[in-house]
C-alpha cells in the first residue's frame, strides 16, 4: 500500500503554447462539473485544503497542477457539462483541455470521475472513448459513494460499469467524506506512476 506524505500546489495554466510538463509522470482527473475532483485530490493527498472545494458548479476554470510525494503530478482539468456556462466559455474550456492533451508528454493515466448516484452521461462516455482511442489508461472513479443507500450501491456500480462496457471490478467507488476507497485509488494511481 502506497502512502501520500506530501503534496503541494504547483501551478495553474490556461495557455499551453510553451507547456513542457514538469519532467514527472502526470495523472489527469476529468469529469463533469461538481463531480468532486477537488475533494478526491484532497482525499488522496491527505490535505483537506490543497484543492479548493466549492458547491458552485463550474468553479475550476484553469488547469491546476499538484506535486505529490515529489514523484508525480496530479492534473485537475475544468469540469465539463455545466449547462449555465456560456457557449463562449464552454468553447474556451474545451480548447484548454484539448491543448493540454496535445502538449502533455508525461501523461501516464487518467481518472474519469462520475457521480455514483447517476448514470454516466453521453459526455462521460465520450471522454472514456477518447482515452481508449488515444491509448491513455483510464480509471473510472465513482464519487460520493456515501450518498447512496447501502441497498442500492451494487446496482449503481453495475449501472456505471454497463454504461462503459467494463466489469464492475473496474469501478473504483470512493467517498471523500469517510475516505472510502482511498487506499485502492492511491495504489491504482501508483501502478502508472511507476511506468516510465
Backbone as numpy.savetxt, mean C-alpha at the origin, in Angstrom:
# Nx Ny Nz CAx CAy CAz Cx Cy Cz
10.99 -14.23 12.24 10.16 -13.03 12.24 11.03 -11.78 12.24
10.77 -10.87 11.31 11.52 -9.63 11.21 10.92 -8.58 12.16
11.79 -7.68 12.64 11.35 -6.60 13.53 11.76 -5.27 12.95
10.83 -4.32 12.96 11.14 -2.97 12.51 11.61 -2.17 13.72
12.85 -1.72 13.68 13.43 -1.00 14.82 13.55 0.50 14.57
13.54 0.90 13.30 13.66 2.33 13.01 12.93 2.68 11.73
12.39 3.88 11.69 11.70 4.36 10.50 11.65 5.88 10.56
11.87 6.50 9.40 11.80 7.96 9.37 11.33 8.43 8.01
10.71 9.60 7.99 10.27 10.23 6.76 11.49 10.70 5.98
11.52 10.38 4.69 12.65 10.78 3.85 12.35 12.01 3.00
11.24 11.93 2.27 11.00 12.96 1.27 9.59 12.83 0.72
9.11 13.93 0.12 7.87 13.90 -0.65 8.19 14.36 -2.06
7.45 13.86 -3.01 7.74 14.23 -4.40 6.46 14.37 -5.20
6.49 15.26 -6.17 5.41 15.40 -7.13 5.99 15.35 -8.55
7.26 15.71 -8.66 7.93 15.73 -9.95 9.05 14.68 -9.96
9.00 13.78 -10.93 9.96 12.68 -10.97 10.95 12.79 -12.12
11.10 13.99 -12.64 12.02 14.16 -13.76 13.43 13.70 -13.43
13.85 13.97 -12.21 15.22 13.62 -11.81 15.24 12.49 -10.78
14.15 11.74 -10.70 14.06 10.70 -9.67 15.01 9.54 -9.96
15.85 9.22 -8.99 16.78 8.10 -9.14 16.62 7.09 -8.00
15.69 7.35 -7.10 15.51 6.45 -5.97 16.54 6.70 -4.88
16.63 5.80 -3.94 17.50 5.97 -2.78 18.54 4.86 -2.68
18.74 4.13 -3.79 19.69 3.00 -3.81 19.36 1.95 -2.76
18.08 1.82 -2.47 17.59 0.80 -1.56 16.33 0.18 -2.16
16.00 -1.05 -1.79 14.76 -1.64 -2.27 13.56 -0.77 -1.89
12.60 -0.67 -2.80 11.40 0.10 -2.53 10.18 -0.81 -2.55
9.30 -0.60 -1.56 8.03 -1.31 -1.48 6.94 -0.25 -1.57
6.08 -0.34 -2.57 5.08 0.70 -2.77 3.72 0.26 -2.22
3.01 1.21 -1.61 1.66 0.97 -1.10 0.67 1.74 -1.95
-0.34 1.04 -2.46 -1.36 1.67 -3.29 -2.74 1.23 -2.81
-3.73 2.03 -3.14 -5.10 1.70 -2.78 -6.01 2.90 -2.91
-7.29 2.65 -2.73 -8.26 3.73 -2.81 -8.05 4.73 -1.68
-8.58 5.93 -1.88 -8.53 6.95 -0.84 -9.20 6.42 0.43
-8.58 6.68 1.56 -9.13 6.33 2.87 -9.14 4.81 3.13
-8.32 4.05 2.40 -8.27 2.60 2.63 -7.41 2.26 3.83
-6.55 3.23 4.25 -5.75 3.00 5.45 -4.26 2.82 5.20
-3.74 3.41 4.13 -2.31 3.26 3.83 -1.44 3.85 4.95
-1.79 5.05 5.39 -0.99 5.70 6.44 -1.03 4.87 7.73
-2.19 4.34 8.06 -2.32 3.53 9.27 -1.49 2.26 9.18
-1.44 1.65 7.99 -0.63 0.45 7.80 0.85 0.77 7.92
1.26 1.91 7.34 2.67 2.33 7.46 3.03 2.49 8.93
2.18 3.16 9.68 2.44 3.37 11.11 2.45 2.05 11.88
1.59 1.13 11.48 1.53 -0.17 12.16 2.81 -0.97 11.94
3.22 -1.12 10.67 4.38 -1.98 10.40 5.68 -1.37 10.91
5.72 -0.03 11.04 6.95 0.63 11.50 6.96 0.88 13.00
5.87 0.49 13.68 5.76 0.71 15.13 5.90 2.18 15.50
5.39 3.05 14.64 5.49 4.50 14.88 4.16 5.15 14.50
3.34 5.42 15.49 1.99 5.92 15.25 1.95 7.32 14.66
3.09 8.00 14.64 3.11 9.37 14.13 3.91 9.53 12.84
4.37 8.44 12.29 5.24 8.53 11.11 4.48 9.09 9.90
3.39 8.45 9.55 2.58 8.91 8.42 1.32 9.57 8.97
0.96 10.71 8.42 -0.20 11.44 8.91 -1.48 10.72 8.53
-2.29 10.40 9.54 -3.55 9.70 9.33 -4.67 10.73 9.33
-5.57 10.62 8.37 -6.70 11.55 8.29 -7.97 10.79 7.95
-9.09 11.24 8.50 -10.38 10.66 8.14 -10.93 11.30 6.87
-10.23 12.34 6.39 -10.65 13.04 5.18 -10.06 12.33 3.97
-10.90 11.91 3.05 -10.43 11.22 1.85 -9.60 12.15 0.99
-8.64 11.56 0.30 -7.84 12.33 -0.64 -6.81 13.23 0.01
-6.45 12.94 1.26 -5.52 13.80 1.99 -4.10 13.72 1.43
-3.65 12.50 1.09 -2.30 12.32 0.56 -2.27 12.76 -0.89
-1.55 13.84 -1.17 -1.51 14.37 -2.53 -0.11 14.32 -3.13
0.83 13.82 -2.35 2.20 13.67 -2.83 2.60 12.20 -2.69
3.71 11.84 -3.33 4.29 10.53 -3.10 5.27 10.68 -1.94
5.04 9.93 -0.86 5.85 10.05 0.34 6.76 8.83 0.50
7.99 9.09 0.93 9.00 8.04 1.07 9.44 7.94 2.53
9.51 6.70 3.03 9.90 6.44 4.41 11.03 5.41 4.45
12.10 5.74 5.14 13.23 4.81 5.29 12.96 3.89 6.48
13.04 2.59 6.24 12.71 1.60 7.28 13.92 0.72 7.57
14.31 0.68 8.84 15.44 -0.16 9.28 16.73 0.11 8.51
16.79 1.26 7.86 17.95 1.62 7.01 18.19 0.56 5.94
17.13 -0.21 5.62 17.27 -1.33 4.68 16.40 -1.18 3.44
15.25 -0.53 3.60 14.36 -0.37 2.45 13.50 0.87 2.62
12.81 1.24 1.54 11.98 2.43 1.53 10.53 2.04 1.26
9.64 2.51 2.14 8.20 2.37 1.90 7.75 3.60 1.11
7.02 3.37 0.03 6.55 4.45 -0.83 5.02 4.52 -0.73
4.52 5.65 -0.28 3.08 5.85 -0.09 2.55 6.69 -1.24
1.75 6.07 -2.13 1.18 6.78 -3.27 -0.17 7.39 -2.90
-0.55 8.49 -3.56 -1.88 9.06 -3.31 -2.96 8.04 -3.63
-4.03 8.07 -2.85 -5.14 7.16 -3.08 -5.90 7.50 -4.34
-6.47 6.48 -4.96 -7.27 6.71 -6.17 -8.75 6.52 -5.86
-9.59 6.99 -6.79 -11.02 6.71 -6.70 -11.83 7.63 -5.81
-11.27 8.78 -5.43 -12.02 9.71 -4.59 -12.92 10.57 -5.49
-14.22 10.35 -5.40 -15.17 10.95 -6.35 -15.21 12.48 -6.30
-14.96 13.06 -5.13 -15.10 14.51 -4.99 -13.89 15.28 -5.51
-12.86 14.56 -5.89 -11.68 15.23 -6.45 -11.97 15.66 -7.88
-11.53 16.86 -8.23 -11.76 17.36 -9.58 -11.04 16.49 -10.60
-11.52 16.51 -11.83 -10.90 15.70 -12.88 -9.47 16.16 -13.15
-9.23 17.45 -13.00 -7.88 17.98 -13.19 -6.95 17.40 -12.13
-7.43 17.37 -10.89 -6.64 16.84 -9.79 -6.43 15.33 -9.95
-7.48 14.63 -10.37 -7.37 13.19 -10.60 -6.33 12.90 -11.68
-6.31 13.72 -12.73 -5.34 13.54 -13.81 -3.93 13.80 -13.31
-3.79 14.81 -12.44 -2.48 15.14 -11.88 -1.96 13.98 -11.03
-2.85 13.40 -10.21 -2.46 12.27 -9.38 -2.08 11.08 -10.24
-2.89 10.83 -11.28 -2.62 9.70 -12.17 -1.26 9.86 -12.85
-0.97 11.07 -13.29 0.31 11.36 -13.93 1.47 11.16 -12.96
1.26 11.57 -11.70 2.28 11.43 -10.66 2.59 9.95 -10.41
1.54 9.16 -10.29 1.69 7.73 -10.01 2.38 7.03 -11.19
1.91 7.33 -12.40 2.52 6.72 -13.59 3.99 7.10 -13.73
4.29 8.34 -13.38 5.67 8.82 -13.46 6.56 8.07 -12.48
6.04 7.82 -11.27 6.82 7.06 -10.29 7.15 5.66 -10.83
6.13 4.96 -11.33 6.35 3.60 -11.82 7.32 3.57 -13.00
7.28 4.61 -13.83 8.17 4.66 -14.98 9.62 4.88 -14.56
9.82 5.59 -13.46 11.18 5.97 -13.04 11.77 5.03 -11.99
10.92 4.34 -11.24 11.39 3.54 -10.10 12.21 2.34 -10.58
13.49 2.37 -10.28 14.37 1.29 -10.70 14.62 0.29 -9.57
14.26 0.68 -8.34 14.51 -0.19 -7.18 13.23 -0.80 -6.63
12.14 -0.68 -7.38 10.86 -1.20 -6.90 10.90 -2.73 -6.88
10.67 -3.30 -5.70 10.73 -4.75 -5.53 9.36 -5.40 -5.44
8.40 -4.65 -4.90 7.10 -5.24 -4.65 6.07 -4.16 -4.38
4.80 -4.52 -4.54 3.70 -3.61 -4.24 2.76 -4.25 -3.23
2.22 -3.42 -2.36 1.15 -3.83 -1.46 -0.11 -3.12 -1.93
-1.08 -3.88 -2.39 -2.35 -3.32 -2.84 -3.35 -3.44 -1.69
-3.74 -2.30 -1.15 -4.63 -2.28 0.01 -6.09 -2.17 -0.42
-6.92 -3.03 0.15 -8.36 -2.98 -0.09 -9.06 -3.04 1.27
-10.20 -2.38 1.37 -10.99 -2.37 2.60 -11.68 -3.73 2.72
-11.40 -4.44 3.80 -11.93 -5.80 3.96 -13.46 -5.85 4.01
-14.09 -4.71 4.27 -15.55 -4.69 4.39 -16.25 -4.65 3.05
-15.49 -4.30 1.99 -16.13 -4.08 0.70 -15.49 -4.91 -0.40
-16.29 -5.23 -1.37 -15.78 -5.95 -2.54 -14.81 -5.04 -3.29
-13.68 -5.55 -3.77 -12.74 -4.71 -4.53 -13.42 -4.03 -5.72
-13.01 -2.81 -5.98 -13.59 -2.04 -7.08 -12.91 -2.40 -8.39
-13.46 -1.88 -9.46 -12.86 -2.08 -10.78 -11.46 -1.48 -10.82
-11.27 -0.34 -10.14 -9.95 0.28 -10.10 -8.95 -0.59 -9.34
-9.40 -1.22 -8.26 -8.53 -2.14 -7.51 -8.06 -3.28 -8.42
-8.99 -3.84 -9.15 -8.67 -4.97 -10.03 -7.74 -4.53 -11.16
-7.98 -3.33 -11.69 -7.10 -2.80 -12.74 -5.69 -2.60 -12.21
-5.58 -2.12 -10.97 -4.27 -1.91 -10.37 -3.55 -3.24 -10.20
-4.28 -4.24 -9.73 -3.72 -5.58 -9.56 -3.22 -6.11 -10.91
-4.04 -5.96 -11.94 -3.66 -6.46 -13.26 -2.46 -5.69 -13.82
-2.35 -4.42 -13.47 -1.20 -3.62 -13.89 0.09 -4.23 -13.34
0.07 -4.58 -12.05 1.26 -5.17 -11.42 1.59 -6.52 -12.04
0.58 -7.33 -12.27 0.81 -8.64 -12.87 1.40 -8.49 -14.26
0.83 -7.59 -15.06 1.29 -7.37 -16.43 2.74 -6.91 -16.46
3.12 -6.09 -15.48 4.47 -5.53 -15.45 5.44 -6.33 -14.58
5.02 -7.54 -14.21 5.87 -8.45 -13.44 6.36 -7.84 -12.12
5.46 -7.08 -11.48 5.76 -6.53 -10.16 5.04 -7.39 -9.12
5.78 -8.08 -8.25 5.13 -8.91 -7.23 4.17 -8.06 -6.39
2.96 -8.55 -6.19 1.95 -7.77 -5.47 1.36 -8.58 -4.33
1.21 -7.91 -3.19 0.60 -8.49 -2.00 -0.73 -7.78 -1.75
-1.81 -8.55 -1.65 -3.13 -7.96 -1.39 -3.33 -7.88 0.12
-3.51 -6.65 0.61 -3.65 -6.40 2.05 -5.09 -5.95 2.33
-5.81 -6.73 3.10 -7.19 -6.39 3.47 -7.16 -5.62 4.79
-7.47 -4.34 4.74 -7.39 -3.46 5.91 -8.70 -3.44 6.70
-8.64 -2.84 7.89 -9.82 -2.60 8.74 -10.55 -3.90 9.10
-9.76 -4.96 9.28 -10.32 -6.28 9.58 -11.09 -6.29 10.90
-10.70 -5.41 11.82 -11.36 -5.35 13.12 -12.82 -4.88 13.00
-13.16 -4.22 11.90 -14.51 -3.68 11.73 -15.50 -4.73 11.23
-14.99 -5.91 10.90 -15.86 -7.00 10.46 -16.31 -7.84 11.65
-17.54 -8.31 11.60 -18.00 -9.27 12.60 -17.24 -10.58 12.37
-16.95 -11.29 13.44 -16.19 -12.53 13.30 -16.88 -13.52 12.38
-18.20 -13.47 12.36 -18.96 -14.42 11.54 -18.86 -14.13 10.05
-18.44 -12.92 9.68 -18.38 -12.58 8.26 -16.96 -12.47 7.71
-15.97 -12.67 8.56 -14.58 -12.45 8.15 -14.15 -13.36 7.01
-14.36 -14.65 7.15 -13.93 -15.59 6.11 -14.67 -15.33 4.81
-15.97 -15.03 4.92 -16.76 -14.73 3.72 -16.19 -13.53 2.97
-15.85 -12.48 3.71 -15.33 -11.27 3.08 -13.96 -11.51 2.44
-13.11 -12.27 3.13 -11.79 -12.58 2.55 -11.93 -13.43 1.29
-12.89 -14.35 1.31 -13.15 -15.16 0.12 -13.64 -14.30 -1.03
-14.46 -13.31 -0.71 -14.98 -12.39 -1.72 -13.85 -11.61 -2.39
-12.90 -11.16 -1.56 -11.74 -10.43 -2.08 -10.88 -11.35 -2.94
-10.63 -12.55 -2.43 -9.79 -13.50 -3.17 -10.41 -13.85 -4.52
-11.71 -14.05 -4.54 -12.41 -14.37 -5.78 -12.32 -13.22 -6.77
-12.44 -11.98 -6.28 -12.37 -10.81 -7.15 -11.04 -10.73 -7.88
-9.97 -11.12 -7.18 -8.63 -11.06 -7.78 -8.20 -12.39 -8.39
-9.08 -13.39 -8.27 -8.78 -14.72 -8.81 -7.52 -15.32 -8.20
-7.41 -15.19 -6.87 -6.29 -15.78 -6.12 -6.87 -16.61 -4.97
-6.01 -17.40 -4.35 -6.45 -18.17 -3.19 -6.56 -17.30 -1.95
-7.41 -17.68 -1.03 -7.61 -16.88 0.18 -6.33 -16.77 1.00
-5.42 -17.74 0.85 -4.15 -17.69 1.57 -3.26 -16.55 1.08
-3.62 -15.96 -0.06 -2.85 -14.84 -0.62 -3.37 -13.48 -0.16
-4.38 -13.48 0.71 -4.92 -12.23 1.24 -4.38 -12.03 2.65
-3.74 -10.88 2.88 -3.17 -10.56 4.19 -4.14 -9.65 4.95
-4.89 -10.24 5.87 -5.86 -9.46 6.66 -5.11 -8.68 7.74
-5.46 -7.40 7.90 -4.77 -6.55 8.87 -5.75 -5.62 9.59
-5.33 -5.21 10.77 -6.04 -4.18 11.52 -5.02 -3.32 12.24
-5.00 -2.05 11.92 -4.05 -1.15 12.59 -4.50 -0.82 14.01
-5.74 -1.16 14.34 -6.27 -0.89 15.69 -5.63 -1.81 16.72
-5.52 -3.11 16.38 -4.96 -4.07 17.33 -3.72 -4.79 16.79
-3.16 -4.25 15.69 -1.94 -4.81 15.08 -2.12 -6.21 14.51
-3.37 -6.58 14.27 -3.63 -7.90 13.70 -2.96 -8.00 12.32
-2.22 -9.06 12.10 -1.61 -9.31 10.80 -0.28 -8.60 10.58
0.18 -7.84 11.58 1.40 -7.06 11.39 2.61 -7.94 11.12
2.84 -8.95 11.93 4.03 -9.78 11.79 4.06 -10.47 10.44
2.90 -10.99 10.00 2.83 -11.69 8.71 3.13 -10.73 7.57
2.64 -9.49 7.68 2.86 -8.51 6.61 4.32 -8.06 6.57
4.92 -7.84 7.73 6.35 -7.45 7.77 7.21 -8.56 7.18
6.93 -9.79 7.55 7.69 -10.92 7.00 7.51 -11.02 5.49
6.30 -10.76 5.02 6.02 -10.79 3.59 6.83 -9.71 2.86
6.86 -8.51 3.41 7.64 -7.42 2.82 9.11 -7.80 2.73
9.62 -8.43 3.77 11.04 -8.78 3.80 11.39 -9.90 2.81
10.39 -10.62 2.34 10.68 -11.61 1.28 11.22 -10.91 0.04
10.78 -9.67 -0.18 11.19 -8.93 -1.37 12.33 -7.98 -1.10
12.44 -7.51 0.12 13.55 -6.63 0.48 14.87 -7.35 0.29
14.87 -8.66 0.56 16.10 -9.43 0.48 16.53 -9.76 -0.94
15.64 -9.47 -1.93 15.98 -9.76 -3.32 16.66 -8.58 -3.96
17.84 -8.79 -4.53 18.56 -7.72 -5.18 18.69 -7.98 -6.68
